[in-house]
Short mmCIF file of C-alpha atoms (C1' of nucleotides) in Angstrom, two decimals:
data_model
loop_
_atom_site.label_atom_id
_atom_site.label_comp_id
_atom_site.label_asym_id
_atom_site.label_seq_id
_atom_site.Cartn_x
_atom_site.Cartn_y
_atom_site.Cartn_z
CA MET A 646 73.25 134.96 78.40
CA THR A 647 73.82 135.96 81.90
CA LYS A 648 73.94 139.33 83.17
CA PHE A 649 76.48 140.84 85.12
CA SER A 650 73.74 142.36 87.20
CA GLU A 651 72.59 138.69 88.20
CA LEU A 652 76.24 137.49 89.00
CA ASN A 653 77.14 138.78 92.85
CA ILE A 654 79.22 141.36 91.84
CA SER A 655 79.91 144.46 94.42
CA LYS A 656 78.01 147.64 93.49
CA SER A 657 81.43 149.55 92.69
CA THR A 658 82.39 147.06 90.10
CA GLN A 659 78.85 146.74 88.74
CA ASP A 660 79.33 150.54 88.18
CA SER A 661 82.75 150.20 86.53
CA LEU A 662 81.17 147.53 84.10
CA LYS A 663 78.45 149.84 83.08
CA ARG A 664 80.75 152.50 82.63
CA MET A 665 82.49 150.02 80.31
CA GLY A 666 79.18 149.31 78.42
CA PHE A 667 79.67 145.73 79.44
CA GLU A 668 76.05 144.24 80.46
CA GLU A 669 76.09 140.50 79.60
CA ALA A 670 78.49 138.11 80.29
CA THR A 671 80.44 136.10 77.69
CA PRO A 672 80.53 132.42 78.62
CA ILE A 673 84.22 132.45 79.41
CA GLN A 674 83.28 135.14 82.13
CA GLU A 675 80.13 133.78 83.26
CA GLY A 676 82.16 130.49 84.34
CA THR A 677 85.42 132.46 85.62
CA VAL A 678 83.92 134.96 87.46
CA THR A 679 81.47 132.34 89.09
CA PHE A 680 84.35 130.24 90.28
CA GLY A 681 86.86 132.97 90.70
CA MET A 682 84.83 134.79 93.22
CA GLU A 683 84.23 131.63 95.12
CA GLY A 684 87.78 131.64 95.77
CA LYS A 685 88.47 128.57 93.14
CA ASP A 686 91.65 128.04 90.93
CA VAL A 687 90.44 128.42 87.37
CA ILE A 688 91.56 127.23 84.10
CA GLY A 689 90.15 129.20 81.24
CA GLN A 690 90.67 127.79 77.87
CA ALA A 691 89.91 130.68 75.75
CA GLN A 692 91.59 133.44 73.30
CA THR A 693 91.49 136.88 73.40
CA GLY A 694 88.32 138.68 72.16
CA THR A 695 86.31 136.49 74.34
CA GLY A 696 86.35 138.81 77.39
CA LYS A 697 89.03 136.87 79.12
CA THR A 698 90.83 139.71 80.85
CA ALA A 699 87.40 140.83 82.44
CA ALA A 700 86.77 137.18 83.40
CA PHE A 701 89.85 137.27 85.66
CA GLY A 702 90.05 140.88 86.37
CA ILE A 703 86.37 140.92 87.71
CA PRO A 704 86.92 138.20 90.82
CA MET A 705 90.52 139.88 91.41
CA ILE A 706 89.06 143.31 91.46
CA GLU A 707 86.55 141.93 93.84
CA LYS A 708 89.12 140.50 95.99
CA ILE A 709 91.23 143.63 96.58
CA ASP A 710 91.30 145.14 99.89
CA THR A 711 92.01 148.81 98.98
CA SER A 712 93.22 149.62 102.56
CA ASN A 713 95.61 147.16 102.24
CA PRO A 714 98.95 148.87 100.53
CA ALA A 715 100.52 145.44 100.01
CA VAL A 716 100.30 143.90 96.34
CA GLN A 717 97.49 141.48 96.30
CA ALA A 718 97.38 140.67 92.88
CA LEU A 719 99.84 139.70 90.02
CA VAL A 720 99.18 139.18 86.52
CA ILE A 721 101.95 137.78 84.10
CA ALA A 722 101.83 138.16 80.43
CA PRO A 723 103.97 137.31 77.47
CA THR A 724 104.31 140.49 75.68
CA ARG A 725 104.62 143.97 76.87
CA GLU A 726 101.89 145.27 74.47
CA LEU A 727 99.56 142.77 76.34
CA ALA A 728 100.77 143.63 79.67
CA ILE A 729 99.81 147.29 78.91
CA GLN A 730 96.63 146.01 77.52
CA VAL A 731 95.47 144.12 80.42
CA SER A 732 96.32 146.53 82.84
CA GLU A 733 94.30 149.32 81.09
CA GLU A 734 91.39 146.92 81.50
CA ILE A 735 91.62 146.11 84.85
CA TYR A 736 91.96 149.52 85.79
CA LYS A 737 88.73 150.38 84.41
CA ILE A 738 87.30 147.41 86.07
CA GLY A 739 88.63 148.54 89.29
CA TYR A 740 87.99 152.28 88.98
CA GLY A 741 84.91 152.10 90.83
CA LYS A 742 86.76 150.63 93.66
CA ARG A 743 89.77 152.99 93.31
CA ALA A 744 92.16 149.75 93.29
CA ARG A 745 95.67 151.15 92.48
CA ILE A 746 97.06 149.15 89.61
CA LEU A 747 100.48 149.10 87.79
CA SER A 748 102.14 147.68 84.76
CA VAL A 749 106.04 146.75 84.62
CA PHE A 750 107.53 145.55 81.88
CA GLY A 751 111.07 145.96 80.12
CA GLY A 752 111.81 148.85 77.48
CA GLN A 753 110.75 151.36 79.85
CA GLU A 754 112.74 153.37 82.64
CA ILE A 755 112.90 151.00 85.89
CA SER A 756 113.42 154.10 87.88
CA ARG A 757 109.96 155.38 86.89
CA GLN A 758 108.65 151.94 87.53
CA ILE A 759 110.38 151.55 91.17
CA ARG A 760 109.06 155.06 91.97
CA ALA A 761 105.67 153.93 90.97
CA LEU A 762 105.91 150.57 93.11
CA LYS A 763 106.58 153.04 96.08
CA ASN A 764 103.06 154.07 95.58
CA ASN A 765 101.86 150.93 96.94
CA PRO A 766 100.00 149.46 93.69
CA GLN A 767 97.50 146.53 94.54
CA ILE A 768 97.59 144.83 91.20
CA VAL A 769 100.74 144.46 89.30
CA VAL A 770 100.46 143.55 85.81
CA GLY A 771 103.89 142.77 83.90
CA THR A 772 106.26 140.63 81.54
CA PRO A 773 108.31 137.78 83.43
CA GLY A 774 111.87 139.43 83.14
CA ARG A 775 110.96 142.76 84.33
CA ILE A 776 108.83 141.33 87.57
CA LEU A 777 111.97 139.05 88.09
CA ASP A 778 114.01 142.25 87.92
CA HIS A 779 112.06 143.97 90.46
CA ILE A 780 111.89 140.78 92.69
CA LYS A 781 115.68 140.91 92.27
CA ARG A 782 116.18 144.41 93.22
CA LYS A 783 113.46 143.98 96.34
CA THR A 784 111.52 146.50 94.65
CA LEU A 785 108.52 144.56 94.37
CA LYS A 786 107.32 142.28 97.35
CA LEU A 787 104.91 139.54 96.39
CA ASP A 788 104.47 138.14 99.99
CA GLY A 789 100.78 139.57 100.01
CA VAL A 790 99.68 138.51 96.79
CA GLN A 791 96.15 136.26 96.83
CA THR A 792 95.57 136.13 93.12
CA LEU A 793 98.11 135.09 90.37
CA VAL A 794 96.86 135.11 86.71
CA LEU A 795 99.19 133.73 84.08
CA ASP A 796 97.77 134.90 80.78
CA GLU A 797 98.46 133.25 77.22
CA ALA A 798 100.25 130.38 78.91
CA ASP A 799 100.76 128.53 75.87
CA GLU A 800 102.33 131.42 74.38
CA MET A 801 104.74 132.04 77.63
CA LEU A 802 105.57 128.37 77.33
CA ASN A 803 106.33 128.96 73.57
CA MET A 804 108.87 131.71 74.34
CA GLY A 805 110.78 129.83 76.92
CA PHE A 806 109.46 131.67 80.15
CA ILE A 807 108.36 128.84 82.15
CA GLU A 808 111.76 129.18 84.21
CA ASP A 809 110.98 132.45 84.74
CA ILE A 810 107.75 132.04 86.11
CA ASN A 811 108.81 129.35 88.32
CA SER A 812 111.17 131.64 89.66
CA ILE A 813 108.43 134.29 90.23
CA LEU A 814 106.10 131.77 91.78
CA GLU A 815 108.77 131.13 94.40
CA ASN A 816 108.20 134.31 95.55
CA VAL A 817 104.24 134.12 95.48
CA PRO A 818 102.61 132.60 98.69
CA ALA A 819 101.56 129.11 98.30
CA GLU A 820 98.04 130.16 99.70
CA ARG A 821 96.79 131.89 96.78
CA GLN A 822 94.13 131.74 93.99
CA THR A 823 95.49 130.97 90.69
CA LEU A 824 93.95 131.77 87.29
CA LEU A 825 95.35 130.36 84.22
CA PHE A 826 94.47 131.05 80.85
CA SER A 827 95.69 129.34 77.38
CA ALA A 828 94.17 129.34 74.10
CA THR A 829 95.33 125.85 73.48
CA MET A 830 96.39 123.04 76.25
CA PRO A 831 99.44 121.37 75.51
CA ALA A 832 100.88 118.81 77.96
CA PRO A 833 103.45 121.30 79.69
CA ILE A 834 100.36 123.59 80.32
CA ARG A 835 98.65 121.14 81.90
CA LYS A 836 101.69 119.75 83.78
CA ILE A 837 101.84 123.64 85.02
CA ALA A 838 98.33 123.59 86.13
CA GLU A 839 99.02 120.38 88.14
CA THR A 840 101.87 121.59 89.78
CA PHE A 841 100.77 125.07 90.79
CA MET A 842 97.11 124.93 90.92
CA LYS A 843 94.54 123.34 93.50
CA ASN A 844 91.82 121.47 92.01
CA PRO A 845 91.34 123.86 89.08
CA GLU A 846 87.78 124.22 87.57
CA MET A 847 88.14 123.88 83.73
CA VAL A 848 86.05 126.74 81.88
CA LYS A 849 86.59 126.07 78.18
CA ILE A 850 85.07 127.82 74.94
CA LYS A 851 84.18 124.97 73.03
CA SER A 852 86.25 124.90 69.99
CA LYS A 853 83.66 125.82 67.22
CA GLU A 854 83.13 129.37 68.93
CA MET A 855 86.79 129.38 70.01
CA THR A 856 87.98 129.74 66.55
CA VAL A 857 87.28 131.79 63.27
CA GLU A 858 83.70 131.26 62.99
CA ASN A 859 83.19 134.52 61.47
CA ILE A 860 86.58 134.76 59.55
CA GLU A 861 86.76 134.00 55.83
CA GLN A 862 89.86 132.05 55.16
CA PHE A 863 91.50 132.24 51.78
CA PHE A 864 94.59 131.35 50.43
CA VAL A 865 96.55 132.91 47.64
CA LYS A 866 99.14 130.60 45.76
CA SER A 867 101.96 132.64 44.72
CA GLN A 868 105.46 132.89 44.19
CA GLU A 869 107.67 134.43 46.62
CA ARG A 870 108.70 137.38 43.93
CA GLU A 871 104.98 138.15 43.09
CA LYS A 872 104.04 138.21 46.80
CA PHE A 873 104.32 142.03 46.94
CA ASP A 874 102.51 143.08 43.86
CA ILE A 875 99.36 140.67 44.77
CA LEU A 876 99.14 142.08 48.09
CA SER A 877 99.15 145.66 46.60
CA ARG A 878 96.51 144.68 44.46
CA LEU A 879 94.42 142.99 46.94
CA LEU A 880 94.43 146.11 49.15
CA ASN A 881 93.20 148.09 46.12
CA VAL A 882 90.39 145.55 45.71
CA GLN A 883 89.16 144.56 48.75
CA GLN A 884 90.05 148.31 50.47
CA PRO A 885 90.20 147.16 54.03
CA GLU A 886 89.44 149.86 56.47
CA LEU A 887 91.84 148.35 58.90
CA ALA A 888 94.26 145.66 58.24
CA ILE A 889 97.10 143.74 59.69
CA VAL A 890 100.18 142.15 57.29
CA PHE A 891 102.29 139.40 59.23
CA GLY A 892 105.59 139.02 58.12
CA ARG A 893 108.08 136.31 58.99
CA THR A 894 110.92 138.48 60.42
CA LYS A 895 111.63 141.75 61.69
CA ARG A 896 113.76 142.77 58.53
CA ARG A 897 110.80 141.55 56.39
CA VAL A 898 108.40 143.79 58.34
CA ASP A 899 110.80 146.76 57.82
CA GLU A 900 110.82 146.32 54.25
CA LEU A 901 107.19 145.84 53.84
CA SER A 902 105.92 148.75 55.64
CA HIS A 903 108.58 150.83 53.77
CA ALA A 904 107.53 149.20 50.41
CA LEU A 905 103.88 149.96 51.23
CA ASN A 906 104.65 153.59 52.13
CA ILE A 907 106.26 154.03 48.66
CA ARG A 908 103.01 152.64 46.93
CA GLY A 909 101.17 155.20 48.97
CA TYR A 910 99.44 153.18 51.70
CA ILE A 911 99.68 154.52 55.33
CA ALA A 912 101.48 151.49 56.54
CA GLU A 913 103.74 151.28 59.83
CA GLY A 914 105.80 148.27 61.01
CA ILE A 915 106.02 146.97 64.47
CA HIS A 916 108.27 144.59 65.85
CA GLY A 917 110.61 143.72 68.86
CA ASP A 918 113.74 145.76 67.87
CA LEU A 919 111.75 148.94 67.83
CA THR A 920 112.05 151.09 70.97
CA GLN A 921 109.36 150.50 73.30
CA ALA A 922 107.93 154.07 72.80
CA LYS A 923 107.69 153.48 69.13
CA ARG A 924 105.74 150.41 69.52
CA MET A 925 103.45 151.87 71.98
CA SER A 926 103.15 154.91 69.27
CA VAL A 927 102.73 152.85 66.11
CA LEU A 928 99.87 150.77 68.14
CA ARG A 929 98.11 153.73 69.43
CA GLN A 930 98.09 155.41 65.86
CA PHE A 931 96.71 151.97 64.66
CA LYS A 932 94.11 151.86 67.19
CA GLU A 933 93.24 155.57 66.40
CA GLY A 934 93.04 154.80 62.49
CA LYS A 935 95.90 157.18 61.47
CA VAL A 936 97.54 154.21 60.61
CA ASP A 937 95.80 152.01 58.09
CA ILE A 938 97.64 149.16 57.70
CA LEU A 939 99.86 147.67 60.64
CA VAL A 940 103.05 145.16 59.29
CA ALA A 941 103.97 143.21 62.22
CA THR A 942 105.99 140.25 63.44
CA ASP A 943 104.36 137.75 65.56
CA VAL A 944 104.67 140.10 68.38
CA ALA A 945 101.42 141.43 67.19
CA ALA A 946 99.78 137.75 66.54
CA ARG A 947 98.74 137.12 70.29
CA GLY A 948 96.00 139.04 72.35
CA LEU A 949 95.94 142.54 71.02
CA ASP A 950 92.60 143.38 71.03
CA ILE A 951 92.40 145.91 68.48
CA SER A 952 88.87 146.62 67.41
CA GLY A 953 87.65 147.01 63.51
CA VAL A 954 90.84 145.09 62.06
CA THR A 955 88.63 143.88 58.87
CA HIS A 956 91.49 142.11 56.89
CA VAL A 957 94.70 140.08 57.86
CA TYR A 958 97.00 139.24 55.40
CA ASN A 959 99.68 136.60 56.21
CA PHE A 960 102.52 137.86 53.71
CA ASP A 961 104.44 134.85 55.10
CA ILE A 962 102.34 131.61 56.33
CA PRO A 963 103.05 131.55 59.90
CA GLN A 964 105.65 129.05 61.35
CA ASP A 965 103.15 127.23 63.13
CA PRO A 966 99.45 126.31 63.07
CA GLU A 967 98.85 127.86 66.42
CA SER A 968 100.28 130.99 65.54
CA TYR A 969 98.14 130.99 62.26
CA VAL A 970 95.06 130.63 64.57
CA HIS A 971 96.41 133.51 66.75
CA ARG A 972 97.05 135.86 63.75
CA ILE A 973 93.84 135.59 61.92
CA GLY A 974 92.07 136.16 65.64
CA ARG A 975 92.87 139.39 65.20
CA THR A 976 90.18 140.18 62.78
CA GLY A 977 86.52 139.05 63.20
CA ARG A 978 86.28 140.04 66.54
CA ALA A 979 83.35 141.28 68.78
CA GLY A 980 80.92 139.35 66.49
CA LYS A 981 81.82 141.12 63.28
CA SER A 982 83.26 139.46 60.42
CA GLY A 983 86.53 139.54 59.16
CA MET A 984 88.73 138.12 56.26
CA ALA A 985 92.39 136.32 56.34
CA ILE A 986 94.35 135.81 53.42
CA THR A 987 97.23 133.76 53.68
CA PHE A 988 100.20 133.86 50.74
CA VAL A 989 101.34 130.31 50.34
CA THR A 990 104.25 129.63 47.65
CA PRO A 991 103.63 126.33 46.01
CA ARG A 992 105.94 124.52 48.09
CA GLU A 993 104.45 125.47 50.90
CA MET A 994 101.00 123.97 49.81
CA GLY A 995 101.56 120.81 52.04
CA TYR A 996 102.18 122.86 55.24
CA LEU A 997 99.24 124.79 54.50
CA ARG A 998 97.18 121.47 54.61
CA ILE A 999 98.39 121.27 57.99
CA VAL A 1000 97.28 124.47 59.19
CA GLU A 1001 93.98 123.53 57.78
CA GLU A 1002 93.84 120.15 59.96
CA THR A 1003 94.66 122.34 63.08
CA THR A 1004 91.88 124.64 62.24
CA LYS A 1005 89.53 122.20 60.92
CA LYS A 1006 88.51 124.57 58.33
CA ARG A 1007 89.24 124.60 54.85
CA MET A 1008 90.51 127.78 53.23
CA ASN A 1009 89.43 128.60 49.80
CA PRO A 1010 91.59 129.44 47.06
CA LEU A 1011 91.72 132.86 46.08
CA GLN A 1012 92.43 134.29 42.40
CA PRO A 1013 95.10 137.07 42.52
CA PRO A 1014 93.36 140.06 41.17
CA THR A 1015 94.19 141.16 38.00
CA SER A 1016 96.16 144.38 37.33
CA ASP A 1017 92.95 145.82 35.84
CA GLU A 1018 90.75 144.75 38.59
CA ALA A 1019 93.31 146.34 40.75
CA LEU A 1020 93.18 149.31 39.12
CA LEU A 1021 89.36 149.35 39.05
CA GLY A 1022 89.66 149.56 43.05
CA GLN A 1023 91.90 152.24 42.66
CA GLN A 1024 89.62 154.24 40.48
CA LYS A 1025 86.66 153.64 42.87
CA VAL A 1026 88.79 155.32 45.38
CA ALA A 1027 89.63 157.98 43.46
CA VAL A 1028 86.18 158.37 42.49
CA GLU A 1029 85.14 158.44 46.41
CA THR A 1030 87.92 160.84 47.13
CA LEU A 1031 86.85 163.47 44.60
CA ALA A 1032 83.38 163.33 45.63
CA GLU A 1033 83.97 163.36 49.19
CA ALA A 1034 86.19 166.66 48.40
CA VAL A 1035 83.23 168.18 46.55
CA GLN A 1036 80.85 167.35 49.52
CA LYS A 1037 83.30 168.83 52.17
CA ASN A 1038 83.17 171.97 50.39
CA GLU A 1039 86.36 173.29 51.19
CA LEU A 1040 87.80 174.03 47.57
CA ASN A 1041 87.49 177.97 47.65
CA ASP A 1042 91.36 177.87 47.11
CA TYR A 1043 90.79 175.95 43.97
CA VAL A 1044 87.76 178.02 42.47
CA GLN A 1045 89.66 180.27 40.61
CA PHE A 1046 91.83 177.48 38.70
CA ALA A 1047 89.06 175.30 38.13
CA THR A 1048 87.36 178.39 36.11
CA ASP A 1049 90.56 179.14 34.43
CA LEU A 1050 90.66 175.41 33.56
CA LEU A 1051 87.15 175.08 32.50
CA GLY A 1052 87.61 177.93 29.99
CA LYS A 1053 90.13 175.81 28.13
CA TYR A 1054 89.30 172.30 28.27
CA ASP A 1055 86.26 170.00 28.18
CA ALA A 1056 84.87 169.49 31.67
CA THR A 1057 84.46 165.73 31.17
CA ASP A 1058 88.28 165.65 30.26
CA LEU A 1059 88.90 167.63 33.49
CA VAL A 1060 87.19 165.26 35.80
CA ALA A 1061 88.93 162.58 34.20
CA ALA A 1062 92.23 163.94 34.26
CA ALA A 1063 91.67 164.66 38.03
CA LEU A 1064 90.99 161.22 38.68
CA LYS A 1065 93.74 159.64 36.77
CA HIS A 1066 96.02 161.95 38.81
CA LEU A 1067 94.41 160.48 42.00
CA THR A 1068 94.85 157.00 40.70
CA ASN A 1069 97.90 155.04 41.64
CA GLU A 1070 98.62 152.54 38.75
CA PRO A 1071 99.05 149.45 40.52
CA ASP A 1072 102.25 147.66 40.86
CA ALA A 1073 103.45 151.15 38.90
CA THR A 1074 106.15 151.67 41.62
CA PRO A 1075 109.15 148.96 41.39
CA VAL A 1076 109.52 147.69 44.70
CA SER A 1077 111.53 144.68 45.78
CA ILE A 1078 111.22 142.46 49.01
CA THR A 1079 114.23 140.45 50.01
CA GLU A 1080 113.62 136.86 49.68
CA GLU A 1081 114.64 135.29 53.06
CA ARG A 1082 113.99 132.14 51.94
CA PRO A 1083 114.81 131.48 48.45
CA LEU A 1084 113.28 128.57 46.70
CA PRO A 1085 115.85 126.26 45.71
CA SER A 1086 115.41 126.42 42.28
CA ARG A 1087 116.68 130.02 42.06
CA GLY A 1088 119.54 129.76 44.35
CA GLY A 1089 121.84 128.07 41.96
CA SER A 1090 122.24 124.93 40.33
CA GLY A 1091 123.75 123.15 43.13
CA GLY A 1092 120.66 123.71 45.55
CA GLY A 1093 118.29 120.94 43.97
CA ARG A 1094 116.03 119.90 46.50
CA GLY A 1095 117.51 119.94 49.84
CA GLY A 1096 118.14 123.76 49.27
CA TYR A 1097 115.64 124.91 51.68
CA LYS A 1098 117.72 126.42 54.30
CA GLY A 1099 119.91 128.00 51.50
CA ASN A 1100 120.49 131.05 53.40
CA ARG A 1101 124.47 131.48 52.93
CA SER A 1102 125.37 132.50 56.20
CA GLY A 1103 125.81 135.96 56.93
CA GLY A 1104 125.40 136.87 53.61
CA ASN A 1105 122.79 139.10 51.52
CA ARG A 1106 122.81 141.91 54.46
CA SER A 1107 124.41 144.69 52.08
CA HIS A 1108 121.78 146.80 52.52
CA GLY A 1109 122.60 149.85 54.85
CA GLY A 1110 119.38 151.69 55.71
CA GLY A 1111 118.41 151.49 51.93
CA ARG A 1112 116.67 148.07 52.50
CA GLY A 1113 117.33 146.72 49.24
CA PHE A 1114 114.90 149.46 47.38
CA SER A 1115 115.54 152.34 45.27
CA GLY A 1116 113.72 155.21 45.27
CA GLY A 1117 110.83 156.56 47.33
CA GLN A 1118 111.04 158.55 50.50
CA ARG A 1119 110.65 157.02 53.76
CA ARG A 1120 108.28 158.33 56.23
CA SER A 1121 110.79 159.50 58.80
CA SER A 1122 111.35 156.66 61.05
CA GLY A 1123 111.82 157.12 64.94
CA GLY A 1124 110.36 159.89 66.61
CA SER A 1125 106.89 159.31 68.12
CA ARG A 1126 105.12 161.77 66.23
CA ASP A 1127 105.51 160.50 62.60
CA GLY A 1128 103.08 158.85 60.18
CA ARG A 1129 100.27 161.61 60.70
CA SER A 1130 100.20 162.65 57.25
CA SER A 1131 96.57 163.27 56.31
CA GLY A 1132 94.43 163.61 59.61
CA GLY A 1133 92.30 160.88 59.81
CA SER A 1134 88.62 161.72 59.59
CA ARG A 1135 87.75 158.14 60.67
CA ASP A 1136 85.45 159.01 63.23
CA GLY A 1137 82.31 156.17 63.22
CA ARG A 1138 84.91 153.39 62.52
CA SER A 1139 83.96 152.13 66.40
CA SER A 1140 80.57 151.85 65.25
CA GLY A 1141 81.97 149.31 62.88
CA GLY A 1142 79.79 149.75 59.71
CA SER A 1143 81.47 149.17 56.12
CA ARG A 1144 82.63 152.54 55.06
CA GLU A 1145 81.05 152.84 51.78
CA GLY A 1146 81.23 156.46 51.98
CA GLY A 1147 84.52 156.52 51.17
CA ASN A 1148 86.31 159.13 53.32
CA ARG A 1149 89.77 156.77 52.79
CA ASP A 1150 92.38 158.67 54.01
CA ARG A 1151 95.17 156.89 52.27
CA SER A 1152 97.64 159.61 51.00
CA ARG A 1153 98.14 159.44 47.28
CA GLY A 1154 101.04 161.58 48.14
CA GLY A 1155 104.66 160.49 47.14
CA ARG A 1156 104.00 159.54 43.58
CA SER A 1157 107.71 159.27 42.65
CA GLU A 1158 106.80 157.85 39.31
CA ARG A 1159 105.02 160.04 36.67
"C1'" DA B 602 115.33 129.66 62.04
"C1'" DA B 603 112.47 133.74 63.97
"C1'" DA B 604 110.32 136.00 67.43
"C1'" DA B 605 109.63 137.40 72.26
"C1'" DA B 606 111.69 138.99 76.68
"C1'" DA B 607 116.08 141.96 81.50
"C1'" DC B 608 119.86 145.15 82.07
#
DNA sequence: AAAAAAC
C-alpha cells in the first residue's frame, strides 16, 4: 500500500486528503493518480467503493489553476445522484486549494445553475442532458477544459447517452486529458476509448478484487406471490441495519415501500419519477439512518456510495447480470462484509445460472425463514426495545400506571403482555404486491408456455392512489421532511459495528390489525 | 420491457 504522502501531491491537496481521513491510496488511486499527474490519459476499470472518485479527483484538482476563471475540468456521470456525490467528494479534495466546483443536472432550476455558472466554477460535474442544455444556451463554455472525466462509462452506454457524450465532446478542446472509468469494458466502450483517448494507460483492478469478495450471496426460490411475506420474514430474522430492496419497476418500488410501511418498517422508495428534491431527501434520510430500508429501482444500483448498507435484497432478479453486480455492490463496502439475497421464481432459475457465470461465484440457496423463526426475530427485537427503554430511564410518565398494574396483575404476565404488544405478528397484515410479470400458469388457460410477456396491454392499472392495497395509512408522501417518525438514535453507525445492543428505531406503530 | 436522462 502506498501512502498519499509518498505520491507527488501538493501540500494543499495533501491537507484535504488528511481532513478526509485518507492516508493510503487504494490500488485504483495509486495507478490513476500517478499516470494522471503525468498528464496521461487513463482508463480505470473499477467499481465505486474502490476510491474511484478520488482517483480522478486528485490529479484533476492538482491541475486546476485557481487564478484562471475558466471551466478547466468536466466530469460526466450517468445519474443525478452520482453527479451530486462526485461533486461533493471533489469539493472536499479541492478544499485546501479553494477550487470552485459546481454540479449541474436535470430536475433542478436551471436559472439557479446559470447564476452559479456565472461565478466561474473551475470544475463542472453533471449529467449529459443538462450539460448539453447549458452548452446550447451558451451558459457553459468548455474551451478551457483540460481534464475530461467519463464516469461509469458502461452505464452511460447502456442508457443511450453515447450520442450526447459525442455532442459534448465536440465542445471540449481536443488538446486535453481524458480519464474514463467503467466497471466493465464492452466493445463499444473500448471503441470510445480508441476514438477519444490518446495512448491511454490501463489501470485495472483484478476481477477478484473487483467484485463481491466480501459479499455473501444467496438466492431464495419463491413464487411471485410469496415474495413479500418472505421478505418480511427475512427482515425480521436478519434485522439488517441498513438495507436496500431493489424492485424491477417504479410502480413496484412504490408498492413495496408502501407495503413495508404498513408492516411497520421505516422504508422509503426512490426512483426516477420522484421529484429531484424528493430523491435527494430520501437519499439523505437513508444516509443519516432515519430510514432503515431504501426501496429502489436501478437508479440506485450504480455508483452510489452509502456506507453501512448491510443487506441488499433483489426482490426481482435484475434484468441483466451486470446490473446484479452493481446492485449487490451497494453492500460489502470499505472492507466490511455484506449480504445479498436474490428472489428467484422457479422459471427464473436458468437465468440465475447466467448471473452466476458472470460473477463467477455460486449463490447458495437460502431456506426462507418459517413464520415461527420470523416471530422469534420479532420477539428478540421486542426484548431489546424494552430493555433499551428501561436503560434510557425516561419512564417517569408511566411509573404510576405501572404501579397500578402491578397491584392487579402478575409481573411476569405484564412484561409478557408488553412484549407481545411490541411484536408484529409476521405476515399479520395482509399486503399484496401487483404481479407485473404473471406466471403463464395463472394468467389463464390460453397462456400455456409462451405467455411470458402476457401483460395485457394497458390493463391492470385500475389502482388510483390506492396501489392495490387495502388498509394502512401511507406515510405522507411528497414534501421533503416526511418519514421522520422515531428520531433515530443511530449514532455509532459510522463505526460500523454490528448493533447487538438493539436500539432499532423501527417504529412498531400503525398496527392497524388487532 | 424497464429504467435513466433535458425542457
